[in-house]
Coordinates of C-alpha atoms and ligand atoms in Angstrom, one line a residue:
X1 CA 36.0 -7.6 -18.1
X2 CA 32.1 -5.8 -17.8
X3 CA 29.6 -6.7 -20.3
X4 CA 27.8 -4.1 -22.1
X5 CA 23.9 -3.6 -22.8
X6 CA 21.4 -1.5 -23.2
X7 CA 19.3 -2.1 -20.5
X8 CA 19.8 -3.7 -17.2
X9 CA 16.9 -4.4 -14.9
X10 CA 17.7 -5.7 -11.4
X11 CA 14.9 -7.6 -9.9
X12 CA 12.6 -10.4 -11.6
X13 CA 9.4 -9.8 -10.3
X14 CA 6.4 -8.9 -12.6
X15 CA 8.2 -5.5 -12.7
X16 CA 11.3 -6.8 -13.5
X17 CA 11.0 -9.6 -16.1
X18 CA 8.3 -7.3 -17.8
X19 CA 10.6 -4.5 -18.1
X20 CA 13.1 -7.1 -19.5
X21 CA 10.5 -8.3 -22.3
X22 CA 9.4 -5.1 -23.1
X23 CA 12.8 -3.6 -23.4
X24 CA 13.8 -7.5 -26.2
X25 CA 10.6 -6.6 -27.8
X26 CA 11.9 -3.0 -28.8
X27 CA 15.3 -4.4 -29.6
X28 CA 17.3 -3.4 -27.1
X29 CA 20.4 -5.6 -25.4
X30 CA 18.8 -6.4 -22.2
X31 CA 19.9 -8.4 -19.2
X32 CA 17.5 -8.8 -15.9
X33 CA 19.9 -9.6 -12.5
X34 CA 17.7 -11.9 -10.2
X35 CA 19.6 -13.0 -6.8
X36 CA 17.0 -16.0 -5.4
X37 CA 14.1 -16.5 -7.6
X38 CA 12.7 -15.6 -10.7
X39 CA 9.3 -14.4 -10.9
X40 CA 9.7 -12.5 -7.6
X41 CA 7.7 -12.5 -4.5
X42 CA 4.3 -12.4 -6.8
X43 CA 4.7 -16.1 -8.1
X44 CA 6.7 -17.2 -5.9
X45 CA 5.6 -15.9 -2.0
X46 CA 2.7 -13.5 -3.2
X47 CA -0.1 -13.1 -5.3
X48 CA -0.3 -16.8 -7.1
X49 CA 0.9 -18.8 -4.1
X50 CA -2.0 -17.4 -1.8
X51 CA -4.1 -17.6 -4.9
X52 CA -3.7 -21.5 -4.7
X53 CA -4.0 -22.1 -0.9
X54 CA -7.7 -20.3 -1.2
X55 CA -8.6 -22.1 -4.0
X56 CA -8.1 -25.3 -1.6
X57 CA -10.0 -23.3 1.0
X58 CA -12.9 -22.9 -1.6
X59 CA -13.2 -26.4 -2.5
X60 CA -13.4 -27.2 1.1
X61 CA -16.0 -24.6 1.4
X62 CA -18.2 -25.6 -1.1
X63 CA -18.2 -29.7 -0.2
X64 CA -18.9 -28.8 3.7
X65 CA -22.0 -27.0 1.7
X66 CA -22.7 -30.1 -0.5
X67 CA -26.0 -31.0 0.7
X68 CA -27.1 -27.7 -0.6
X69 CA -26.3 -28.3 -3.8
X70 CA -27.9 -31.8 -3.9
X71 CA -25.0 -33.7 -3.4
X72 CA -23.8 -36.4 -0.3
X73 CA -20.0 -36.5 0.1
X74 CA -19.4 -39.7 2.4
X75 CA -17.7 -39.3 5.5
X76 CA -16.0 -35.9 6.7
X77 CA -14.1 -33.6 4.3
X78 CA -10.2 -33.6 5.5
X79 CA -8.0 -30.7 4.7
X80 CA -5.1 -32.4 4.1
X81 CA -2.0 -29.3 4.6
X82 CA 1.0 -30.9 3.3
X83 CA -0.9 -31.7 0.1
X84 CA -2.7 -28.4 0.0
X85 CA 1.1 -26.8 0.6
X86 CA 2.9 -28.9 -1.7
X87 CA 0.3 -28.1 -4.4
X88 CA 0.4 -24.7 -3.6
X89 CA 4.7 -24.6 -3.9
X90 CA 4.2 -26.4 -6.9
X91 CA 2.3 -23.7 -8.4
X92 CA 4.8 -21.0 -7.6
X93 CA 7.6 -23.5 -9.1
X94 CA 5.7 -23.7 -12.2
X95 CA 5.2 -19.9 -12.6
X96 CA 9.1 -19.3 -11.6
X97 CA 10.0 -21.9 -14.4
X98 CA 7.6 -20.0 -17.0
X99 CA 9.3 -16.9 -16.5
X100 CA 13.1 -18.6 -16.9
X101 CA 11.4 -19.4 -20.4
X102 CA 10.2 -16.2 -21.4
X103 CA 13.6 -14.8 -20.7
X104 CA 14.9 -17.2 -22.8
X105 CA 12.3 -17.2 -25.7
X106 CA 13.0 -13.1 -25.8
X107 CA 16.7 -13.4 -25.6
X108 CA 17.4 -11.8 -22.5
X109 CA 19.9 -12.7 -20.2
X110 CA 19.3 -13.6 -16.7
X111 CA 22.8 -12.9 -14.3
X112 CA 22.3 -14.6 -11.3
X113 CA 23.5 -12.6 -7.9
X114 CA 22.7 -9.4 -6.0
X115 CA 23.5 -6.3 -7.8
X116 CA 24.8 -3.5 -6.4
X117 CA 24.6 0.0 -8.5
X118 CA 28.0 1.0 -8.2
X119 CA 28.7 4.4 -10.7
X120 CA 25.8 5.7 -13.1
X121 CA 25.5 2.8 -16.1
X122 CA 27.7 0.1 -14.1
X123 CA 26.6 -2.4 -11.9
X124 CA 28.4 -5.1 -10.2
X125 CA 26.6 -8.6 -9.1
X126 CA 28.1 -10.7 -6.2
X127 CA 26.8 -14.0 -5.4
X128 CA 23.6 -14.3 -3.4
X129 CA 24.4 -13.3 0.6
X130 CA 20.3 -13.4 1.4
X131 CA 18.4 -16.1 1.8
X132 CA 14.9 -16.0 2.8
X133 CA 12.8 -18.7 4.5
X134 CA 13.3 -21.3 1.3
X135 CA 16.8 -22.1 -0.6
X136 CA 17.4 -20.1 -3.3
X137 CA 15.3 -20.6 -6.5
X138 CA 16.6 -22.6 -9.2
X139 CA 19.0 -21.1 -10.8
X140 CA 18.2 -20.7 -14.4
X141 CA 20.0 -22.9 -17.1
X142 CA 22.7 -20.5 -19.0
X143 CA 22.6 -17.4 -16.4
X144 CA 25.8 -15.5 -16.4
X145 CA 27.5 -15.0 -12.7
X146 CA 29.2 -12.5 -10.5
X147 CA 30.9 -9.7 -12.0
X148 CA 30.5 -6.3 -13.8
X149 CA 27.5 -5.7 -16.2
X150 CA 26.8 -2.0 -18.1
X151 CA 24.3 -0.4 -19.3
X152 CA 22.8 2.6 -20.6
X153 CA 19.8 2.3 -18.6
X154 CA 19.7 0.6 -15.3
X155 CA 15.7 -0.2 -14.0
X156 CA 15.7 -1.3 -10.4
X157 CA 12.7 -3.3 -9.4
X158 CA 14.3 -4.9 -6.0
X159 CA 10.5 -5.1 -4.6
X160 CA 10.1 -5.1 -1.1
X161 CA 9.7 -7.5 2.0
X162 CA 7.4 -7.7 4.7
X163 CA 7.4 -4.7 7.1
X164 CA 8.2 -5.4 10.9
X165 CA 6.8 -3.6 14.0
X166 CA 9.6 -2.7 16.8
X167 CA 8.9 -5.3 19.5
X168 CA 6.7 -7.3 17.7
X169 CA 9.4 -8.9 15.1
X170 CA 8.3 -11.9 13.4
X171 CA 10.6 -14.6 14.5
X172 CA 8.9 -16.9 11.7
X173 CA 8.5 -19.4 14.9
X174 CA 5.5 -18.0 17.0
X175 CA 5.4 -14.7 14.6
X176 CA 5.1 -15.4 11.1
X177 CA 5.3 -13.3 7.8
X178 CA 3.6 -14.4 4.9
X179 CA 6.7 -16.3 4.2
X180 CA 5.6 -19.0 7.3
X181 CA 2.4 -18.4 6.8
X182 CA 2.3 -20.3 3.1
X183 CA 4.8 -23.1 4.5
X184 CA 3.1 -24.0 7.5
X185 CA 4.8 -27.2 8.9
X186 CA 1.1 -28.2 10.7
X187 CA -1.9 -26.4 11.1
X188 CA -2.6 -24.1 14.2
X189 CA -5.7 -24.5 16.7
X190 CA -5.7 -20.7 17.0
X191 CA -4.2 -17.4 15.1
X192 CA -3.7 -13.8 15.7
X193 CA -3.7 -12.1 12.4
X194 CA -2.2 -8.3 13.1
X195 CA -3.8 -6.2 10.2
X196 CA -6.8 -6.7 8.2
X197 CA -4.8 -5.4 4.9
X198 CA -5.4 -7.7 1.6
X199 CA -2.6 -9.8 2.9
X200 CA -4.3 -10.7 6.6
X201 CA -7.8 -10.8 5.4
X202 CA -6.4 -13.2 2.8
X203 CA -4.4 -15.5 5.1
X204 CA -7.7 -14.8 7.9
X205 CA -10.2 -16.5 5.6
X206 CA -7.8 -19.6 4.1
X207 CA -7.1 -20.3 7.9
X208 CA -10.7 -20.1 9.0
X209 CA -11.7 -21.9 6.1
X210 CA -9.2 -24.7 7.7
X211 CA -11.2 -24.7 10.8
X212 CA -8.8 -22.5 12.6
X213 CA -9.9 -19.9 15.6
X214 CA -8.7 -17.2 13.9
X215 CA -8.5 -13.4 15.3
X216 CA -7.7 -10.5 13.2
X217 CA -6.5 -6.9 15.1
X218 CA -6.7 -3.2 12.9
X219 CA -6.2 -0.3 14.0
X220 CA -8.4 1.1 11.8
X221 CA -11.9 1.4 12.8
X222 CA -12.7 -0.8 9.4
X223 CA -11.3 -4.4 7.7
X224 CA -9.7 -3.4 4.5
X225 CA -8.9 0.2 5.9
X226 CA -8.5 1.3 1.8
X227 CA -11.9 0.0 1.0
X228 CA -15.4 2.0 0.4
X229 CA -16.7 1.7 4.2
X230 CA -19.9 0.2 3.0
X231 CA -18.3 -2.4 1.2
X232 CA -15.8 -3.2 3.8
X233 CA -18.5 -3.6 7.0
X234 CA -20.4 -5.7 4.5
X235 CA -17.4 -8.0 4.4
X236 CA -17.1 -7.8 8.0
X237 CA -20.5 -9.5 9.0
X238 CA -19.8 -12.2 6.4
X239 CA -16.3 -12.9 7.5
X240 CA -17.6 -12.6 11.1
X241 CA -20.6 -15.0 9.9
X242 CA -17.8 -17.7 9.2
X243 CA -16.4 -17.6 12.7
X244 CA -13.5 -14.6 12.3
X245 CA -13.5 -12.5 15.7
X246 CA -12.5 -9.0 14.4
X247 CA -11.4 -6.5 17.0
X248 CA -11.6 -2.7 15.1
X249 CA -9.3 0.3 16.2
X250 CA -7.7 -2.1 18.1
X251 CA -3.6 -2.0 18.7
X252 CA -1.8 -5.3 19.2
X253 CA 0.9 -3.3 21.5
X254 CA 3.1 -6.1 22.9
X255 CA 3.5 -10.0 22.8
X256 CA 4.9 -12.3 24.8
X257 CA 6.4 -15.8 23.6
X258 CA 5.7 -18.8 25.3
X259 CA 6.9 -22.3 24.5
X260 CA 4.4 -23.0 21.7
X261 CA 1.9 -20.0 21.7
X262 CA 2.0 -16.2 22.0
X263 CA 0.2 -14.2 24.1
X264 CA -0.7 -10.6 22.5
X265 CA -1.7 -7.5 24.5
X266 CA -4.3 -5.7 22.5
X267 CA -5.3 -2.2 23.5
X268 CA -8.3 -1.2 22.5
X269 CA -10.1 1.9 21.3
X270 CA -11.0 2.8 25.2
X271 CA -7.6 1.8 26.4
X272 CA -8.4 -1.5 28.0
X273 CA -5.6 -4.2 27.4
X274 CA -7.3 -7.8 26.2
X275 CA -4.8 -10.3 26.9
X276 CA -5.0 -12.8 23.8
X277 CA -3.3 -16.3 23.5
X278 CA -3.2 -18.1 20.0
X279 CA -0.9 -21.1 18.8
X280 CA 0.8 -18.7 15.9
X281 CA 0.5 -14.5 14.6
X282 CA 0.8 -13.6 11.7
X283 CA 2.3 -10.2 10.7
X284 CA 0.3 -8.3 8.2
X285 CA 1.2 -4.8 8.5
X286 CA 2.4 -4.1 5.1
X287 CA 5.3 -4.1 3.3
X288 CA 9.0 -1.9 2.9
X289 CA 11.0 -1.2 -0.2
X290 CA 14.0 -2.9 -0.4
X291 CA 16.1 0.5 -1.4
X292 CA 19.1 -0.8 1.0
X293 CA 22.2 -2.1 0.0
X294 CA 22.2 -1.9 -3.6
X295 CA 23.8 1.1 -3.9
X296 CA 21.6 4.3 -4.4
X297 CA 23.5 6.4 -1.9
X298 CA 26.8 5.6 -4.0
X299 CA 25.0 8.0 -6.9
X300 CA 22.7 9.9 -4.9
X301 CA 19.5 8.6 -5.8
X302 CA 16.7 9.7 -4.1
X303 CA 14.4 8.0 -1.7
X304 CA 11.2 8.7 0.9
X305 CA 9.5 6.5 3.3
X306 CA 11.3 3.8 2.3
X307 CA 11.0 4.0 -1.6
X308 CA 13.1 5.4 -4.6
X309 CA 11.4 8.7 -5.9
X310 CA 10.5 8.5 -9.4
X311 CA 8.8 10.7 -11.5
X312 CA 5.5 10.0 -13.7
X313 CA 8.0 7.7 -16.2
X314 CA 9.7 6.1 -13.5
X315 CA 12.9 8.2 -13.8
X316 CA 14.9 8.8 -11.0
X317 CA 16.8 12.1 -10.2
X318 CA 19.5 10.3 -11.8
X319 CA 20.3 10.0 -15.4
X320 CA 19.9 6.5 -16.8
X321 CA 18.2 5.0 -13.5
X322 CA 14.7 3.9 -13.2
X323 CA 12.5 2.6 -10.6
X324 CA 9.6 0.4 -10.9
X325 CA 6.7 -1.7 -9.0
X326 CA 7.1 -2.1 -5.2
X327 CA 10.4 -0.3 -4.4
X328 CA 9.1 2.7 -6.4
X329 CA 6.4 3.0 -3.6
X330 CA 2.4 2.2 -3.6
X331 CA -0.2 0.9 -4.8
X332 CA 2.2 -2.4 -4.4
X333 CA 0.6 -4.3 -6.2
X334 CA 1.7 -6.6 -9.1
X335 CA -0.4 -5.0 -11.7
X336 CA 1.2 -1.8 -11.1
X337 CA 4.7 -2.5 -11.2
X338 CA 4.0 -4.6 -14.8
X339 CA 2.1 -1.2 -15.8
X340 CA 5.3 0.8 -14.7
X341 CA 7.5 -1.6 -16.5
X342 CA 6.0 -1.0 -20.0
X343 CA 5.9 3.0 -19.4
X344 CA 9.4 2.9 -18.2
X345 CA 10.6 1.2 -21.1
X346 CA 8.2 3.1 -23.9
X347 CA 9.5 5.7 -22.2
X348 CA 12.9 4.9 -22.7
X349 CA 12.6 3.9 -26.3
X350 CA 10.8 7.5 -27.2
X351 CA 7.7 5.5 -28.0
X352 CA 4.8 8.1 -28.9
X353 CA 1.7 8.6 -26.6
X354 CA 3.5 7.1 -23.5
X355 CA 0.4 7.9 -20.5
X356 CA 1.4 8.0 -17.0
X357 CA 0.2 5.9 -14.5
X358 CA -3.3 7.0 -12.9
X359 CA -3.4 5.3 -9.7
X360 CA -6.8 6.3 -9.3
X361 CA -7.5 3.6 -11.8
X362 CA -5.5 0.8 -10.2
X363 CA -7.8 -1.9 -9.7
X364 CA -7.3 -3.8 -5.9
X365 CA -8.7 -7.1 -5.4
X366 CA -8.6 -9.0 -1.9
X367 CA -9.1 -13.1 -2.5
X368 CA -10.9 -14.0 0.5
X369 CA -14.7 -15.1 1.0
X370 CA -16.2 -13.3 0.4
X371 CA -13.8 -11.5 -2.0
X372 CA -13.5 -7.7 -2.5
X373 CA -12.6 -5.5 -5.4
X374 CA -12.5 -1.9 -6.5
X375 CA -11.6 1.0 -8.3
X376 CA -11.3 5.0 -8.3
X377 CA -12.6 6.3 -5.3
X378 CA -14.4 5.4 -2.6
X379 CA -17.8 7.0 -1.2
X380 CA -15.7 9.2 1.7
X381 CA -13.3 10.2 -1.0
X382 CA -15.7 11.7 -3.6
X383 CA -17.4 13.5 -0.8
X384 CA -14.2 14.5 0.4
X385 CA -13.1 15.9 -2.8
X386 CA -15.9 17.6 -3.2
X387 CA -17.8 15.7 -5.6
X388 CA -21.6 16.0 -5.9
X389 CA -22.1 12.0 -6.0
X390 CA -24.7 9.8 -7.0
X391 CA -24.5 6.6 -5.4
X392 CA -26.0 3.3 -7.1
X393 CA -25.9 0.0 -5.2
X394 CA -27.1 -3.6 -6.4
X395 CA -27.7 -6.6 -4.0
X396 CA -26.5 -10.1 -4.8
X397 CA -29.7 -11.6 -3.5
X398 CA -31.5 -10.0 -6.8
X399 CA -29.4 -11.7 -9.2
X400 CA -30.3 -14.8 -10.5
X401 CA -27.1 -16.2 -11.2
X402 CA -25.6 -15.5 -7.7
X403 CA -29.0 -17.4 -6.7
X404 CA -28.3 -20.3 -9.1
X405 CA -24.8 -20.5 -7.9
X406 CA -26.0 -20.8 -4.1
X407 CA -23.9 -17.2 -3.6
X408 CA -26.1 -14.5 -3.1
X409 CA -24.5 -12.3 -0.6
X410 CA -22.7 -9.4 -2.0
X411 CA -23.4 -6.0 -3.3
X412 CA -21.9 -3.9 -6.2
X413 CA -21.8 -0.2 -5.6
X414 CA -21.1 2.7 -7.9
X415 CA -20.2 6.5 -7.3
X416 CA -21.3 8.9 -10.3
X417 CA -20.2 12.7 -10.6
X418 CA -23.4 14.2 -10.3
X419 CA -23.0 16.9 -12.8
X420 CA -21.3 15.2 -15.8
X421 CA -22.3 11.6 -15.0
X422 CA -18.5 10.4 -15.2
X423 CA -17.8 6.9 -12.9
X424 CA -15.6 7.9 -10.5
X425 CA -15.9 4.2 -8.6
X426 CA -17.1 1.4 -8.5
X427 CA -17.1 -1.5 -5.1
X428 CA -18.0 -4.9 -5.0
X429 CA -18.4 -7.6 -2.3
X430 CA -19.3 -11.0 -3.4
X431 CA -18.8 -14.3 -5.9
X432 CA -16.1 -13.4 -8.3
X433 CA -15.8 -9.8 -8.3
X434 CA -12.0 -9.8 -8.4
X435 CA -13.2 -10.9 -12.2
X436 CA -15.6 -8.6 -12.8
X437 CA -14.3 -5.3 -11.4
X438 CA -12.3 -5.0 -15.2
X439 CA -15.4 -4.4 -17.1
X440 CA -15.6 -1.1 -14.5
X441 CA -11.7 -0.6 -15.2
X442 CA -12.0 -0.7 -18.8
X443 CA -14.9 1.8 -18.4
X444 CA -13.3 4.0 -16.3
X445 CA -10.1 4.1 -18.9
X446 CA -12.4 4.6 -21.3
X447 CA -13.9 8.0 -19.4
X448 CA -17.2 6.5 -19.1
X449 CA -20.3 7.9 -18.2
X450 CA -23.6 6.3 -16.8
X451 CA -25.0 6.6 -20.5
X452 CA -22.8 4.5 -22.3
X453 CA -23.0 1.7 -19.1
X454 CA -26.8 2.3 -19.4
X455 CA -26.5 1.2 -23.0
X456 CA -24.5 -1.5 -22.8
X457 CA -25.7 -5.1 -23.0
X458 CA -24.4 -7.3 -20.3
X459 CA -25.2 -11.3 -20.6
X460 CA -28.1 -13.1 -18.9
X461 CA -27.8 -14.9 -16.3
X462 CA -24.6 -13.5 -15.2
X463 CA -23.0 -11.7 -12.1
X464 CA -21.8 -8.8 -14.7
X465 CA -25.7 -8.0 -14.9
X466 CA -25.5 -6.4 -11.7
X467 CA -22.9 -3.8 -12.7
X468 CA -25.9 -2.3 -14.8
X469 CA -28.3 -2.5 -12.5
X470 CA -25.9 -0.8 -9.8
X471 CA -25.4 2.3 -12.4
X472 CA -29.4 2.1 -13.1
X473 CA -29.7 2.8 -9.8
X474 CA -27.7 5.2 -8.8
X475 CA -30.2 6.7 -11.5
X476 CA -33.6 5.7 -9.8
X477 CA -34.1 3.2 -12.8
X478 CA -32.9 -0.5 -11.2
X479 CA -34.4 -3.3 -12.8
X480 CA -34.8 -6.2 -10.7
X481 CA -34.5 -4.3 -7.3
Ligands
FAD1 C1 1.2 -12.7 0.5 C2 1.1 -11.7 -0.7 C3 0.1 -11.8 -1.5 C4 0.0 -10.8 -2.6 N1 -1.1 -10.9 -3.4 C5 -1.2 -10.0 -4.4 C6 -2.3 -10.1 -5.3 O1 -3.2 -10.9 -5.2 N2 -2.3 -9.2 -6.3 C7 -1.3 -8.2 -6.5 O2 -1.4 -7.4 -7.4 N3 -0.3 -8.2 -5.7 C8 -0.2 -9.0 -4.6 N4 0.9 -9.0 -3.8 C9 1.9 -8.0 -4.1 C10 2.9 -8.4 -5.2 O3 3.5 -9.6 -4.8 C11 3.9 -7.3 -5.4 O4 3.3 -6.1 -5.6 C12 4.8 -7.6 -6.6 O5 5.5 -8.8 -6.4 C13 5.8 -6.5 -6.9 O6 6.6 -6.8 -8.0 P1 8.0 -6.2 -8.1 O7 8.5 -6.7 -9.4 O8 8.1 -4.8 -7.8 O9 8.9 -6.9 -6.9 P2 9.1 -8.4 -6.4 O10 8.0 -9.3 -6.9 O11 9.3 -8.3 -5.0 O12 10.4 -8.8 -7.1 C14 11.6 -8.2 -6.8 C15 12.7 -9.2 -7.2 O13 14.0 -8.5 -7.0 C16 14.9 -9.4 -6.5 N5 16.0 -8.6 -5.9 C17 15.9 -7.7 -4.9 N6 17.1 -7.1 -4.7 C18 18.0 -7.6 -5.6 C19 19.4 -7.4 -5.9 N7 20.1 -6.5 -5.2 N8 19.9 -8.1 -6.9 C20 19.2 -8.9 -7.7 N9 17.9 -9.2 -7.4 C21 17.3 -8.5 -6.4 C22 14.2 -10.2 -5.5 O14 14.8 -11.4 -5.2 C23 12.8 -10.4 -6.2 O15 12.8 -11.5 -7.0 C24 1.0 -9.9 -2.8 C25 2.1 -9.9 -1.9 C26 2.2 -10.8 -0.9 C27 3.4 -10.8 0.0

């Protein structure tokens, strides 16, 4: 016998289990289908699992710099991995267990299994076939099992998994995904990080951080390829500064395996092969939807380049099914796919004043040291959009807080339309700026122009102070510069 609701959402990710809140919240029946972990791959093998491992990295960071700060730490500082790990999985346990309760505490019902879209408003859920590095997830107290489920509206947020080059197929041995790469069993002496994405650059620095020889490989002729190019060769020399060989338009075109090391070929931009051996490489080029097996060719629904077409609510070309976060294509990022969950659903519910997603406001942050973050577009893009710009930029070093806090390399930068004075960007290297880069979100959302940033007080001492000063001068009128 099915069960009936109004809305199903298949995936538990921060699309997912949003989706499944917002949909309680506006009263509808709602059920979310999860098949190995709630929380998804953000909590779980993404965003807050990485978040912890650098956070180790940092501490470990800061006491080698101790004496700076006027402090003696006896003896040498130890990274100890398995506690570093194991505090790390016990993060992404505790976030998986928070979302089981905030199914709960908004009455929604989490089925357990792998759904499969079977005719438009039925889905059927068969126990769990996959199984990715870990066992399963805990399955939640009181989830409902195999069997058929309907709904009026079906929202697939199935995510997506790491993306694999022909040849070079992690083997989660010698080639690791980001799955190995947050579990490792013991330390490597050396690493081969292919692509310099948020995900590399992220696993680049915690590994260096450990004292590993680490080498990163992009193809593109800059770290961070989506970055402003400013901000990302900025990022370069510090991450180089802290012992990170980066080889630029670079290709890693073949490796070979040896017992307990790899040995990549790496053609470079004037077709010479450098022959590289490290103890472990990790695969960073990106990620796929996962759009296969769960049924979209049984109703037709369309999908490109690996993700389900959706329009600017997240509807597919199918009545009654929605796609949101990862496997509705990019920015993948965890912030987007909540976004997309609550316009989805609004949608849905015929909630007034439903906006679209911009993506040009999508904030993206990258955790390493020094981190990065940014928003709208970059310096290349303005001018290639033919913006008349007005570029601002705001050193670190002139900043009394970053000077107190012994962290005073970094630079904020901000792109102005030249005629009607409206942010269009704003780029930051340094201490913190995945924090600050809201306050230029917020202002961007709020169509801001230099005036009303001009004429905003920011708190002294702080980092934020440099935002001004960044929009002074794009102005002629910095401060402290
Ligand atoms: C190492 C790493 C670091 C990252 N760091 C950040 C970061 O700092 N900030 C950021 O914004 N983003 C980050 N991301 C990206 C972020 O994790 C994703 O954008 C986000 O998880 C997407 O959410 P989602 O709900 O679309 O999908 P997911 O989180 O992938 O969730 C999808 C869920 O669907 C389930 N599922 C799939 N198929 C089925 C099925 N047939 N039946 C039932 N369940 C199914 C899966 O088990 C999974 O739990 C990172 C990713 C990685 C890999």
């Amino acid at each position: 016998m099915s069960q009936n609701y109004d809305v199903i959402v298949v995936g538990a990710g921060p699309g997912g289990y949003i989706a499944a809140i917002r949909a309680a919240q506006l009263g509808y029946k709602t059920a979310v289908v999860e098949r190995e972990h709630m929380a998804g791959i953000c909590s779980n093998w993404g965003c807050i699992p990485t978040k912890a491992l650098l956070r180790s990295a940092e501490i470990m960071d800061f006491a080698e710099n101790a004496k700076d700060f006027g402090l003696s730490i006896e003896g040498q500082i130890k990274a100890d991995l398995d506690a570093i790990v194991k505090r790390s999985r016990g993060i992404a346990e505790r976030m998986n267990g928070g979302v089981s309760f905030l199914m709960k505490k908004n009455k929604v019902d989490i089925i357990w299994g792998e759904a499969t879209l079977t005719k438009p408003g039925e889905i059927s859920v068969a126990e769990t076939k996959k199984k990715i590095v870990e066992p399963q997830g805990p399955k939640p107290k009181n989830a409902l099992g195999a069997g058929a489920y309907k709904a009026k509206h079906i929202i697939v947020a199935t995510g997506a998994r790491p993306r694999a080059l022909p040849g070079i197929e992690p083997d989660g041995k010698l080639i690791w995904t980001y799955f190995e790469a947050l579990k490792p069993a013991k330390l490597p002496k050396s690493l081969l990080v292919m692509g310099s994405g948020a995900i590399g650059i992220e696993f680049a620095s915690f590994y260096r951080s450990l004292g590993v020889d680490v080498t990163v490989v992009e193809v593109m002729k800059q770290v961070m390829p989506v970055e402003d190019a400013e901000i990302s060769k900025f990022a370069q020399k510090r991450l180089e500064k802290r012992g990170i060989k980066i080889m630029l338009e670079s290709k890693v075109a073949k490796v070979e395996k040896g017992s307990d090391s790899i040995t990549a070929h790496v053609e470079k931009k004037d077709g010479k092969v450098e022959k590289i051996t490290a103890d472990r490489m990790i695969s960073a080029v990106g990620v796929q939807g996962n759009i296969e097996n769960i049924g979209l060719e049984n109703l037709g629904i369309k999908t490109d380049r690996g993700c389900i077409v959706i329009d600017e609510y997240c509807r597919t070309n199918v009545e009654g099914i929605y796609a949101i976060g990862d496997v509705a294509g990019p920015p993948m990022l965890a912030h987007k796919a909540e976004h997309e969950a609550v316009i989805c659903v609004e949608k849905i519910a015929g909630q007034p004043n439903v906006h679209p997603l911009d993506k040009s406001k999508v904030p993206g942050c990258t955790y390493c040291h020094p981190q990065v973050a940014s928003v709208g577009l970059t310096e290349a893009k303005a001018k290639e959009a033919g913006r008349d710009i007005r570029v601002g930029r705001f050193s670190y070093a002139a900043n009394g807080k970053a000077v107190a806090l012994g962290d005073d390399q970094g630079m904020v930068k901000t792109i102005f339309d030249k005629k009607t004075g409206e942010l269009l960007g704003a780029h930051m290297v340094g201490a913190e700026v995945t924090e600050l880069i809201e306050g230029f979100v917020v202002a961007m959302n709020l169509e801001t122009t230099e005036e009303e940033l001009m004429h905003t007080i920011f708190p002294h001492p702080t980092l934020s102070e440099m935002m001004k000063e960044s929009v002074l001068d794009a102005y002629g009128r910095a401060l402290n510069a």
